[in-house]
Tab-separated table of C-alpha atoms and ligand atoms in Angstrom:
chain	number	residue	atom	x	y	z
A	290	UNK	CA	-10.959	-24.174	34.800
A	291	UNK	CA	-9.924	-21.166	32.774
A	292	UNK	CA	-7.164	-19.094	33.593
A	293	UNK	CA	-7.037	-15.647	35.575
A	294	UNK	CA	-3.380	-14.489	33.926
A	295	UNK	CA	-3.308	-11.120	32.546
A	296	UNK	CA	-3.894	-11.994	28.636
A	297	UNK	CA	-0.417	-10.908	26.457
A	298	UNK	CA	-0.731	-8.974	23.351
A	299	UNK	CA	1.993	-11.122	21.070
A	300	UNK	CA	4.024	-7.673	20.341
A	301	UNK	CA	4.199	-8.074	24.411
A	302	UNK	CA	5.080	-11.193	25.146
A	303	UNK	CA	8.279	-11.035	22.296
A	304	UNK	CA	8.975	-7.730	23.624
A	305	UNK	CA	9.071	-6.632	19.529
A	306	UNK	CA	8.401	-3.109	20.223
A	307	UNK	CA	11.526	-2.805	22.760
A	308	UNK	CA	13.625	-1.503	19.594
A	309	UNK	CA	11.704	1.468	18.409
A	310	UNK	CA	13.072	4.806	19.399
A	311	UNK	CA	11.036	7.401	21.612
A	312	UNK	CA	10.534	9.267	18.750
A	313	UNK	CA	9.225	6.422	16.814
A	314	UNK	CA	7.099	5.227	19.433
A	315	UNK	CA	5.719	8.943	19.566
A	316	UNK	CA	4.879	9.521	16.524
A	317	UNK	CA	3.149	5.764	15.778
A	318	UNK	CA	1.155	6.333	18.442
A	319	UNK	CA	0.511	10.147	17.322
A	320	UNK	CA	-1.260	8.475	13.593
A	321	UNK	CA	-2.748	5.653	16.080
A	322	UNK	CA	-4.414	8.011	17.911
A	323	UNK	CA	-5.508	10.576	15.265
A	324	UNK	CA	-6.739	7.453	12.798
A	325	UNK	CA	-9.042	6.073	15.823
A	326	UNK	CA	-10.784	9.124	16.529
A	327	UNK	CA	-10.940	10.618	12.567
A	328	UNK	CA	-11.191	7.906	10.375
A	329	UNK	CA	-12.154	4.679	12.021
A	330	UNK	CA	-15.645	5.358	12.824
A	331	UNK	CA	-16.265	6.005	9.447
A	332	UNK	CA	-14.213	3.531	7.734
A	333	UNK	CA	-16.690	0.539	7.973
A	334	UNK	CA	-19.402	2.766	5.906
A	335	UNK	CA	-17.112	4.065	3.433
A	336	UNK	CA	-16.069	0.677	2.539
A	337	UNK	CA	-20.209	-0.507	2.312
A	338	UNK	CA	-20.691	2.467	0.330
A	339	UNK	CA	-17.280	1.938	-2.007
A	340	UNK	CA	-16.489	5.572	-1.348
A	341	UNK	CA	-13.750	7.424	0.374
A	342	UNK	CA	-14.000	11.675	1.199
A	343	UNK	CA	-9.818	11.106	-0.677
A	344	UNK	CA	-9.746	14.842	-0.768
A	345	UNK	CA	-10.382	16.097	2.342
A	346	UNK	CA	-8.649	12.865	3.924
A	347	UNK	CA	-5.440	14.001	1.841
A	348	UNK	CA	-5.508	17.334	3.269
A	349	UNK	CA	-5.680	15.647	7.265
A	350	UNK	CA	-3.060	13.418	6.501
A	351	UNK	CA	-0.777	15.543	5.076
A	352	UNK	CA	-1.397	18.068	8.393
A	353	UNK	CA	0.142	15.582	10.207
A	354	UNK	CA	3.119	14.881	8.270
A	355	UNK	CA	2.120	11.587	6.256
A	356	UNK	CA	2.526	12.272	2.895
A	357	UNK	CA	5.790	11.866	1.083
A	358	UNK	CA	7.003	11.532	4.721
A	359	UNK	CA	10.222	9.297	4.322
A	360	UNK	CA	11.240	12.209	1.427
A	361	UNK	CA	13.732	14.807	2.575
A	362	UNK	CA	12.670	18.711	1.776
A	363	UNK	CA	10.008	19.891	-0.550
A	364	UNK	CA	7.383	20.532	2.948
A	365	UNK	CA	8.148	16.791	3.414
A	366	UNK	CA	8.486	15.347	6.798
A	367	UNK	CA	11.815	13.874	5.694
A	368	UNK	CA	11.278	10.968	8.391
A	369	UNK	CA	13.521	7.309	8.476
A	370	UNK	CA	11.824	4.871	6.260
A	371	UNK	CA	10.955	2.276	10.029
A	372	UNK	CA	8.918	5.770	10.706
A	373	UNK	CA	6.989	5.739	7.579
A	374	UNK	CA	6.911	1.767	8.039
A	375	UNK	CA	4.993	2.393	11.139
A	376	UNK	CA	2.922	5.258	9.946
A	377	UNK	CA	1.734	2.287	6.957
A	378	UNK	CA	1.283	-0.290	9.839
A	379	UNK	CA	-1.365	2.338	11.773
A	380	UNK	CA	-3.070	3.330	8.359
A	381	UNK	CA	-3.498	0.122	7.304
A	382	UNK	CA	-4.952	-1.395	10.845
A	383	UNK	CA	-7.987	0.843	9.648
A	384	UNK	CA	-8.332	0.097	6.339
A	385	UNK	CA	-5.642	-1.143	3.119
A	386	UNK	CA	-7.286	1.532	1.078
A	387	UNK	CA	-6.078	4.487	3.612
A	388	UNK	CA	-2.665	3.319	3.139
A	389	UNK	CA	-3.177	2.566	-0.448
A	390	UNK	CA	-4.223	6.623	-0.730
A	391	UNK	CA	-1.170	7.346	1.114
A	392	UNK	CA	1.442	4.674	-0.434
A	393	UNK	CA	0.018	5.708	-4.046
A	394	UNK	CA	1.427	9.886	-3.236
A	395	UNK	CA	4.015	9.416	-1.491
A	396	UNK	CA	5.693	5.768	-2.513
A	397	UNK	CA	4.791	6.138	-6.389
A	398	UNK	CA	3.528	9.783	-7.504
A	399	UNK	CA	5.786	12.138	-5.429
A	400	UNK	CA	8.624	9.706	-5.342
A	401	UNK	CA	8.814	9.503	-8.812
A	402	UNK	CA	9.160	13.413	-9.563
A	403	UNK	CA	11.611	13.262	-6.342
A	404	UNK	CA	13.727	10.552	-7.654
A	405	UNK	CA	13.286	11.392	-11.396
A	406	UNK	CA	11.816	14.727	-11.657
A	407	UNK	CA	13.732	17.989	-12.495
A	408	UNK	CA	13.802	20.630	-10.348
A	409	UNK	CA	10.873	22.817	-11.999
A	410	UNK	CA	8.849	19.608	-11.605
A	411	UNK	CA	9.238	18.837	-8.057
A	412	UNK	CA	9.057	22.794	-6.792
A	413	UNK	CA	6.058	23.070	-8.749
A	414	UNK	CA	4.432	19.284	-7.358
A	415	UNK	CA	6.140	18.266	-4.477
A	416	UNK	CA	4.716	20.707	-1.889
A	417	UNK	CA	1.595	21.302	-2.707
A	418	UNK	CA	1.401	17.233	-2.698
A	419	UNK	CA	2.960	16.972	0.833
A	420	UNK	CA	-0.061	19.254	2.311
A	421	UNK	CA	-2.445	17.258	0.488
A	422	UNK	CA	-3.729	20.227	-1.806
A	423	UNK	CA	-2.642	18.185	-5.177
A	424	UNK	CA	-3.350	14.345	-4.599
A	425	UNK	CA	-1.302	12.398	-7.432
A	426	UNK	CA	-1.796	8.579	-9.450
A	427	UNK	CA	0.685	5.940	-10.707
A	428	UNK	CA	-0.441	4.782	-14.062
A	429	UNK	CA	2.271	1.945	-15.022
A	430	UNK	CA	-0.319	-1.274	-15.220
A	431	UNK	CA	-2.391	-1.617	-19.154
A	432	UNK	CA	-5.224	-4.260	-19.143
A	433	UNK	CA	-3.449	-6.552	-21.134
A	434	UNK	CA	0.020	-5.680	-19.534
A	435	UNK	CA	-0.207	-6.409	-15.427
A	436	UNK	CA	2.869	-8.757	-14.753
A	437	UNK	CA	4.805	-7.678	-17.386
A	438	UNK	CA	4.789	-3.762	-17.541
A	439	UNK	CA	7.598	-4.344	-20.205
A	440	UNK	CA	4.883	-4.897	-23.018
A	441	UNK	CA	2.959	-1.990	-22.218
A	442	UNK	CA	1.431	-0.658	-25.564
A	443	UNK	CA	0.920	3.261	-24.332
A	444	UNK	CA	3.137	5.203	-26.680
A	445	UNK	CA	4.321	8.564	-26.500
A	446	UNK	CA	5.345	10.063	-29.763
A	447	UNK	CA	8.318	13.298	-30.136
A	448	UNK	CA	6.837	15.853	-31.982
A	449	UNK	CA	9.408	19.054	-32.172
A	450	UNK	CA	9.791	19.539	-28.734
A	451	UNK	CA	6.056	17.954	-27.233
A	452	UNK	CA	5.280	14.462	-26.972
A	453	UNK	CA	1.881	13.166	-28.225
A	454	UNK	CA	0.852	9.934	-25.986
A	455	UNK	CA	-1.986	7.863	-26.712
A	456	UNK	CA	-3.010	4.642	-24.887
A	457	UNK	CA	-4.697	3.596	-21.708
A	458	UNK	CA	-3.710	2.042	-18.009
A	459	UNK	CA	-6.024	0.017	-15.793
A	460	UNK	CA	-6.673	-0.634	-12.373
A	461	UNK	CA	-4.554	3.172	-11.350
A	462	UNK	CA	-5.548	4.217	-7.742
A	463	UNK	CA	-6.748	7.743	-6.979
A	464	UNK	CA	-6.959	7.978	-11.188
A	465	UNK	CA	-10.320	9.912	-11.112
A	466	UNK	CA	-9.335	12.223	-8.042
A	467	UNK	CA	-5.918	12.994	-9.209
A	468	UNK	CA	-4.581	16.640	-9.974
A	469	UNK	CA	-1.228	14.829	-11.538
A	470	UNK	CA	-0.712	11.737	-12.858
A	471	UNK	CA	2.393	9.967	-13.428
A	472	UNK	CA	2.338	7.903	-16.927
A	473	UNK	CA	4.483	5.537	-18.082
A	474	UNK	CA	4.890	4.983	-22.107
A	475	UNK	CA	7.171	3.420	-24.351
A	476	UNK	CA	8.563	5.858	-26.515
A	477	UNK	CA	11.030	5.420	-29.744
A	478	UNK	CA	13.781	5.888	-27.152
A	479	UNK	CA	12.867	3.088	-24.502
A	480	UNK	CA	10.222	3.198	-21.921
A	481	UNK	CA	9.673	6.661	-20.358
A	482	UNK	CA	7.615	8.761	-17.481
A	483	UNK	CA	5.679	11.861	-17.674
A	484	UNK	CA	4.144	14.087	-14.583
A	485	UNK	CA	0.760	15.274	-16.400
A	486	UNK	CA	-1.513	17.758	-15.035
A	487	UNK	CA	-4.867	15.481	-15.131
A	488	UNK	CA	-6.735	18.722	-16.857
A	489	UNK	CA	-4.524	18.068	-20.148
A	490	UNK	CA	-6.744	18.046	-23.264
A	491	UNK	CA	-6.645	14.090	-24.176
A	492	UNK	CA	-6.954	12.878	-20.589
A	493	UNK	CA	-10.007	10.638	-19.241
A	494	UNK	CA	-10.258	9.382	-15.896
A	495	UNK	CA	-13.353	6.561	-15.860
A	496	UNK	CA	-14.192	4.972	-12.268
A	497	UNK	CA	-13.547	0.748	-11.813
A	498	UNK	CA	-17.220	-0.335	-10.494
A	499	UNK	CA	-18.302	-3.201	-8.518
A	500	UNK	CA	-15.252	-4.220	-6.905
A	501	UNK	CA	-15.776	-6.837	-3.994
A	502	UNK	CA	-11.807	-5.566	-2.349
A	503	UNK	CA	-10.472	-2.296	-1.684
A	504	UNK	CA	-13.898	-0.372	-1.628
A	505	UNK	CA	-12.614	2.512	0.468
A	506	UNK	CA	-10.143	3.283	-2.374
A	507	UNK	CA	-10.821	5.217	-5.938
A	508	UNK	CA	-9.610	2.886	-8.759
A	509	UNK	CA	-9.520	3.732	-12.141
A	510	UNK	CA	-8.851	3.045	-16.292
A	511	UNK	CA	-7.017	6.224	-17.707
A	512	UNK	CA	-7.127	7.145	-21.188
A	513	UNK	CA	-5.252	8.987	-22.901
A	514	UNK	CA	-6.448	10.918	-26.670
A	515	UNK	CA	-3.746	12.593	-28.063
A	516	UNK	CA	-2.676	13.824	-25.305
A	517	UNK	CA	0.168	16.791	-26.181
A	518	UNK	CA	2.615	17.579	-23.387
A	519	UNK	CA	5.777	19.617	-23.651
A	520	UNK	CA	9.288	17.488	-23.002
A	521	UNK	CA	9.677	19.544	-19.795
A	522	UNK	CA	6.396	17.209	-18.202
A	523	UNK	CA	9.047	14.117	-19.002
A	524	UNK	CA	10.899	12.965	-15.786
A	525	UNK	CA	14.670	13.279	-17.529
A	526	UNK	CA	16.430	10.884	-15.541
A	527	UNK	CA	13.659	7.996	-16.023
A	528	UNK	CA	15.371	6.040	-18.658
A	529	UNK	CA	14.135	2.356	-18.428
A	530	UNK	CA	11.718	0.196	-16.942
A	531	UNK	CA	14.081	0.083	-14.015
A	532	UNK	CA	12.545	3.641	-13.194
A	533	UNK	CA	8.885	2.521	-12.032
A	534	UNK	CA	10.206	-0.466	-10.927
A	535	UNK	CA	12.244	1.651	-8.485
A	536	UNK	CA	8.919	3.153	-7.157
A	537	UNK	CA	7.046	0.527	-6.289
A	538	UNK	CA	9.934	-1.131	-4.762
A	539	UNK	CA	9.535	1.780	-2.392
A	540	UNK	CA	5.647	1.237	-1.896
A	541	UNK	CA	6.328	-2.376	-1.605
A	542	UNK	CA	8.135	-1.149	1.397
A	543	UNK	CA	5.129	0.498	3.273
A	544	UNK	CA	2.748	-2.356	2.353
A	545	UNK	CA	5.003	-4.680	4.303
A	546	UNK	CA	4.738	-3.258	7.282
A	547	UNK	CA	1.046	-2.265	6.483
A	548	UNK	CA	-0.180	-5.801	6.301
A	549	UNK	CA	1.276	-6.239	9.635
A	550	UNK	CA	-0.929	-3.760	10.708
A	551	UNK	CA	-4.032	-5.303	9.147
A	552	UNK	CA	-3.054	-8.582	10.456
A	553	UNK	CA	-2.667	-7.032	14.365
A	554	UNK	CA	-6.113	-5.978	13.982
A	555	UNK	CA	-7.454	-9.283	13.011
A	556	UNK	CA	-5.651	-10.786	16.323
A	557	UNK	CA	-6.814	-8.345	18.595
A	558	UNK	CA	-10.893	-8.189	17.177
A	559	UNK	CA	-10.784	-11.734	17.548
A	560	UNK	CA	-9.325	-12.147	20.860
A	561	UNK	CA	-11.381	-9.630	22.415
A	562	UNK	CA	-14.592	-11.366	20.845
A	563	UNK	CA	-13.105	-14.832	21.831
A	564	UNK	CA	-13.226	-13.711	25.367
A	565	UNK	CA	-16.615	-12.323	25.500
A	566	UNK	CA	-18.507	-14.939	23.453
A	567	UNK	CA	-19.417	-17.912	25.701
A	568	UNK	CA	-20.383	-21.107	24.094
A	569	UNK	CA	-21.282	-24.222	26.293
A	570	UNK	CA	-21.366	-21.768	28.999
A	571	UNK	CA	-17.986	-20.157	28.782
A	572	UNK	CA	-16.032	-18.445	26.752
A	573	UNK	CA	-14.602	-19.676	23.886
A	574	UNK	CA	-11.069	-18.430	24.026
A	575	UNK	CA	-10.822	-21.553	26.777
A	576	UNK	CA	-10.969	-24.039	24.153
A	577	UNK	CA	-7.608	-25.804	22.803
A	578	UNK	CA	-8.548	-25.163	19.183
A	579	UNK	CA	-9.145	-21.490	19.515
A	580	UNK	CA	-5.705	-21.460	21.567
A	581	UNK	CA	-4.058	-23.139	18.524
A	582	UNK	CA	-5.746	-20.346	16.103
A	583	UNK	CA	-4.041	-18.015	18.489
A	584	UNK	CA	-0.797	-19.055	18.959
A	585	UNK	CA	0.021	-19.661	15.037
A	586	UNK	CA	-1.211	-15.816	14.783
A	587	UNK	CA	0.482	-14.727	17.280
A	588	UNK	CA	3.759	-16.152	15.452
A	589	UNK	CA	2.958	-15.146	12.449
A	590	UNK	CA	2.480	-11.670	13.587
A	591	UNK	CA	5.366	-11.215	15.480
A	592	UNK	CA	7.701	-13.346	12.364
A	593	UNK	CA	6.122	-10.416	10.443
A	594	UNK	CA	6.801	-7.487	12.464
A	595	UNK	CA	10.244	-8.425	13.095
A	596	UNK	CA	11.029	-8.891	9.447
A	597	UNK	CA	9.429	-5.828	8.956
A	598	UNK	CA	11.594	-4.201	11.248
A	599	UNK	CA	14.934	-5.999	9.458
A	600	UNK	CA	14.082	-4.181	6.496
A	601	UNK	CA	13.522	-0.485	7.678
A	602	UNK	CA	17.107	-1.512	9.103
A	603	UNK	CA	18.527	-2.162	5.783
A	604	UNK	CA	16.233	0.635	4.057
A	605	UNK	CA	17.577	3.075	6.787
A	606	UNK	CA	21.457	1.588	6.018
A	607	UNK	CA	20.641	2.244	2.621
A	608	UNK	CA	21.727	-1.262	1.668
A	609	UNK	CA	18.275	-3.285	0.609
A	610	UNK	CA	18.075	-5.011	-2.271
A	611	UNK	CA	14.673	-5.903	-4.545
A	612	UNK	CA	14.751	-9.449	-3.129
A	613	UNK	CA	14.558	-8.487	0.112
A	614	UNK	CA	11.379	-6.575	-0.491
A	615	UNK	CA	9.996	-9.240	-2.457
A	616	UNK	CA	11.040	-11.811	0.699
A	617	UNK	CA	8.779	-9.221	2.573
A	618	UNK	CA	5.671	-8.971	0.519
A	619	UNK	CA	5.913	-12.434	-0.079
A	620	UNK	CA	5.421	-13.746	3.715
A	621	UNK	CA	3.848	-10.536	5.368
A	622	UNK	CA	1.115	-10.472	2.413
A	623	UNK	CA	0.114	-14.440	2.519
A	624	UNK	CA	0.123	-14.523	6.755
A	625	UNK	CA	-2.073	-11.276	6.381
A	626	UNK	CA	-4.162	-13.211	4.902
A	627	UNK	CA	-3.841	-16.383	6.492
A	628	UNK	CA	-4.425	-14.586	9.969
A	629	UNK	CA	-7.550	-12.946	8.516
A	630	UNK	CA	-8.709	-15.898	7.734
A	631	UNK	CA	-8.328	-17.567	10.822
A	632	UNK	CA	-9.181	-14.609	12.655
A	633	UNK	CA	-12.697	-14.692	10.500
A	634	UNK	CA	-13.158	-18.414	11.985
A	635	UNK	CA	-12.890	-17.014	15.411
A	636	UNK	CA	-15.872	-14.621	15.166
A	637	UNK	CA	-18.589	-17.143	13.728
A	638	UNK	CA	-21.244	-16.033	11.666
A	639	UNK	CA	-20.696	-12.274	13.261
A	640	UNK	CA	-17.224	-12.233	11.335
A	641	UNK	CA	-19.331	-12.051	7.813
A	642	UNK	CA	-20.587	-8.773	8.285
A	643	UNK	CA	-19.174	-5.395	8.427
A	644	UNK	CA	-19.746	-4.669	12.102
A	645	UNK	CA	-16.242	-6.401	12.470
A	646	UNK	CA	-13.293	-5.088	10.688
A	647	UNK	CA	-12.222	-8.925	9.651
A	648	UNK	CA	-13.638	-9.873	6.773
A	649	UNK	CA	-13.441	-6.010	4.773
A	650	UNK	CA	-9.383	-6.951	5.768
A	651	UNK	CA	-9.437	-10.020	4.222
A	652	UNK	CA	-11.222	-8.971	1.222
A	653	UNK	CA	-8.765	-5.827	1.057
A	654	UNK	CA	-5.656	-8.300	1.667
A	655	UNK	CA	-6.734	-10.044	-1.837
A	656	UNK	CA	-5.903	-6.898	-3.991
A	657	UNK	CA	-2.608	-6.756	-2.048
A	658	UNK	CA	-1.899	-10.117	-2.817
A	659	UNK	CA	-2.051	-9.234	-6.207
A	660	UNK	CA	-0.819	-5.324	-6.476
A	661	UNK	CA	2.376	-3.773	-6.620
A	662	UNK	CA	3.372	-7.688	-8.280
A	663	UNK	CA	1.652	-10.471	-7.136
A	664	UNK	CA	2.835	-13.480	-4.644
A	665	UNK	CA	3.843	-15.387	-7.610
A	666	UNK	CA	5.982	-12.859	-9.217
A	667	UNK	CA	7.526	-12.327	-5.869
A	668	UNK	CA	8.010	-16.185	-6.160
A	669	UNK	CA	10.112	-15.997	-9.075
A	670	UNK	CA	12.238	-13.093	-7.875
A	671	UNK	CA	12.810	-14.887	-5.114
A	672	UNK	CA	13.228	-18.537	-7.398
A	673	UNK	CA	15.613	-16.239	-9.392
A	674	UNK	CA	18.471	-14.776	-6.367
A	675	UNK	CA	18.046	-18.367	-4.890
A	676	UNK	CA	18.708	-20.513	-7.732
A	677	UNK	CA	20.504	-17.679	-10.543
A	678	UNK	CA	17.695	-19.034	-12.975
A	679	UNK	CA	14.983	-16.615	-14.182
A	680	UNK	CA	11.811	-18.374	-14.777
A	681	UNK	CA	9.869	-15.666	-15.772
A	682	UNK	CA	8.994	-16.665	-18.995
B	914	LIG	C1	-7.342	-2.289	-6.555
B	914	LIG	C2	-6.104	-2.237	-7.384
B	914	LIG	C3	-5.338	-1.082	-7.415
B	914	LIG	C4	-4.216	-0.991	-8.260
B	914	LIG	N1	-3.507	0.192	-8.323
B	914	LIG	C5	-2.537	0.334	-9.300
B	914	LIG	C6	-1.908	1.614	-9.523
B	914	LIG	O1	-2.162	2.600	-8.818
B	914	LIG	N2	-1.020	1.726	-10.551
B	914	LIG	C7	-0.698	0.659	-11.364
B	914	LIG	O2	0.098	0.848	-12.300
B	914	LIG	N3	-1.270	-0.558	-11.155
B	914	LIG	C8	-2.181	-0.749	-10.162
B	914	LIG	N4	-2.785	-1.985	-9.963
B	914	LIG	C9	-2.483	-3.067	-10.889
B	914	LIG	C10	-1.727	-4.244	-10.279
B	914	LIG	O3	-0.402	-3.900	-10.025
B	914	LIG	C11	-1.896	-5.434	-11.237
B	914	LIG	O4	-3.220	-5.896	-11.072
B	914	LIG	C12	-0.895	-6.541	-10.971
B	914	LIG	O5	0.391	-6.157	-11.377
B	914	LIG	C13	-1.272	-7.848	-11.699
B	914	LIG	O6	-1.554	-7.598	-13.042
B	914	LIG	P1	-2.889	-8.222	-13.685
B	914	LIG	O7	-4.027	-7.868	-12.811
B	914	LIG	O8	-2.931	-7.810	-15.098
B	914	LIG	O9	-2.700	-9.793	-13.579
B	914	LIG	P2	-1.861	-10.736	-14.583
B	914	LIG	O10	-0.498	-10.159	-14.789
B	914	LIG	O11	-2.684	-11.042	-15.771
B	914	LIG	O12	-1.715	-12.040	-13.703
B	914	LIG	C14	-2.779	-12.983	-13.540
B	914	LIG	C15	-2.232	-14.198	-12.799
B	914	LIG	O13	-1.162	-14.805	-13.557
B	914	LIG	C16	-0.016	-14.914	-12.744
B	914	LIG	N5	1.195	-14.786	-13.550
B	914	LIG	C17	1.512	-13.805	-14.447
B	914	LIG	N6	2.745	-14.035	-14.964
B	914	LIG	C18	3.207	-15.159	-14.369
B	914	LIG	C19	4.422	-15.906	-14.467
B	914	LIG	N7	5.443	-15.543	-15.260
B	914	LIG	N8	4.546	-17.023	-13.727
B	914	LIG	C20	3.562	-17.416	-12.875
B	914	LIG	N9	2.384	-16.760	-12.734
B	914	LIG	C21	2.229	-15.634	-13.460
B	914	LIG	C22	-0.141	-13.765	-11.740
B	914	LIG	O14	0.677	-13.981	-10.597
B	914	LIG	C23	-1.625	-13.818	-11.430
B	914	LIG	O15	-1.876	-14.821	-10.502
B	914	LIG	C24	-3.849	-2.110	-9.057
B	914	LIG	C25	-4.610	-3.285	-8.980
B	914	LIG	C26	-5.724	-3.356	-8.166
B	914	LIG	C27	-6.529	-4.625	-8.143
């Protein structure tokens, strides 16, 4: 006999959502609501077709607020970072690559002038980036320097007061759309960053084809020919490797509540199928195994959310530390995936296909596994504050 209960969304039955703020609530439900109508009837093709309208989609989000939203001034919103942790969550319940768009300007390009710009550099960046009207790229990754950044082999050269930077980075989102690009180079000095116009003479943008993940996202290899820019296009208080790490330690932020996001809309596809598809005439959300597949989702969801929510509460305190974030990518990333996957079970042969937002999740989730460090660098960074020992090398 199945039950007639009311069926509880998990975020319900933990009662997760009770400590969000009016004005949080309002404005998460704000992006909800704009996403579902704008983007998410479209999302499904883009992906098929391994194209995204970036441009114009810059220009909508950054109408409502979402770009470079968690930095203060400059046009930006100047929101708390659980706000921009929810706006993440809502992008990426449509699609990782919408929140990759948005994590990639905000998170990386504009917080790096913000954070290590000079004041020329962000007046003459930071608004035009906040309406959209100059989208922006992150090139720190070379093709034979992913993990370790530290060995990267672009080099920019002083010459009287330009630099001359030759080299090339791999796998940099928005790289062929961008109107700036921040570049990181080792220099004579140390590692250092540079905010270059992408019309410089010496700069090539050439699109990453077939890619089976992230197909609603622009991915790139930059090149860079002597490439001559004047020492005011350097970001003067970026004076190590500790500078990009910095960045993506704030987009590592928004991807861990973003996952959540993909992960709640694996639950709730599959739970509405579950109770509409009837095998051995019912449905098959009746059966114990399909309960199970719920109920360790459900946990793992709401375990997410609420670690989520412990580190806009440090990020907001201004206390987090790196090992925190990496404690966050490291479980909201793999149960992502893991309720994706189970999720995918749930739906049959109909979860294969892109008629269900599942399975372009789950192949999505896999290039978040691996960007912005992968699981098994988070691993060792977490390996390393438990234990004191680095076993990075
Ligand atoms: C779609 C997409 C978009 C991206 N966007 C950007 C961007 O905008 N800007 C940017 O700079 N980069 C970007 N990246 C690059 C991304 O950050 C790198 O792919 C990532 O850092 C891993 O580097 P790699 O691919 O060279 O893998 P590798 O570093 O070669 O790693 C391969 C495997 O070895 C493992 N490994 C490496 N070292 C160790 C170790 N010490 N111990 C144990 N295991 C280890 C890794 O965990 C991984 O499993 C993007 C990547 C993708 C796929």
């Amino acid at each position: 006999m199945t039950s007639q209960k009311p069926a509880l969304h998990p975020f319900a039955l933990m009662n997760v959502e009770a400590r969000l703020t009016e004005e949080q609530r309002a404005m998460q439900s704000v992006v909800r609501d704009y996403l579902n109508k704008n983007v998410q009837p479209h999302i499904g093709q883009w992906f098929e077709d391994g194209q995204i309208p970036a441009r114009e989609l810059a220009k909508e989000l950054g109408n409502i607020g979402l770009l470079g939203m968690h930095l203060q001034g400059y046009s930006c919103a100047g929101t708390d970072a659980m706000s921009y942790g929810l706006a993440c969550m809502e992008l990426e319940a449509i699609d990782s690559g919408l929140r990759s768009l948005v994590s990639v300007q905000g998170s990386l390009a504009m917080f790096a002038i913000y954070r290590f710009g000079s004041e020329e550099l962000k007046q003459q960046w930071l608004p035009k980036m906040a309406k959209g009207d100059a989208i922006g790229c992150f090139g720190l990754t070379e093709a034979d320097f992913g993990s370790n950044p530290s060995g990267m082999k672009t080099f920019a050269k002083k010459d009287g007061n330009d630099w001359i930077i030759n080299g090339s980075k791999m796998w940099i989102t928005n790289g062929n759309i961008a109107d700036v690009a921040i570049i990181w180079a080792q220099t004579d000095e140390g590692i250092r960053g540079f905010c270059v116009p992408t019309t410089t003479k010496g700069f090539t943008a050439n699109l990453v084809k077939h890619k089976l993940s992230l197909r609603a996202s622009i991915t790139s290899e930059l090149v860079f020919t002597d490439m001559r820019v004047p020492d005011s296009m350097r970001l003067p208080e970026a004076t190590s490797l500790r500078a990009p790490l910095l960045c993506l330690a704030e987009a590592r932020f928004g991807i861990i509540f973003g996952v959540v996001g993909a992960a709640r809309d694996c639950f709730e596809v599959s739970m509405r199928y579950a109770q509409t598809r009837e095998q051995f005439d019912g449905p098959i959300s009746r059966h114990q195994l399909t309960q199970n597949k719920f109920a360790n989702m459900a946990t793992q969801l709401t375990n997410s959310m609420l670690l989520a929510y412990h580190l806009a509460d440090l990020k907001d305190s201004h206390q987090i530390q790196p090992a925190q974030i990496s404690m966050g990518k490291f479980n909201n990333v793999n149960a992502a995936l893991e309720i994706a996957r189970s999720a995918r079970s749930i739906l049959g042969g109909a979860g294969i296909t892109t008629e269900y937002s599942i399975f372009r999740h789950m192949s999505n989730l896999e290039t978040v596994l691996t960007y912005e460090g992968t699981h098994e660098i988070h691993a060792l960074v977490l390996g390393e504050a438990l234990t004191g020992i680095s076993s990075f090398r």
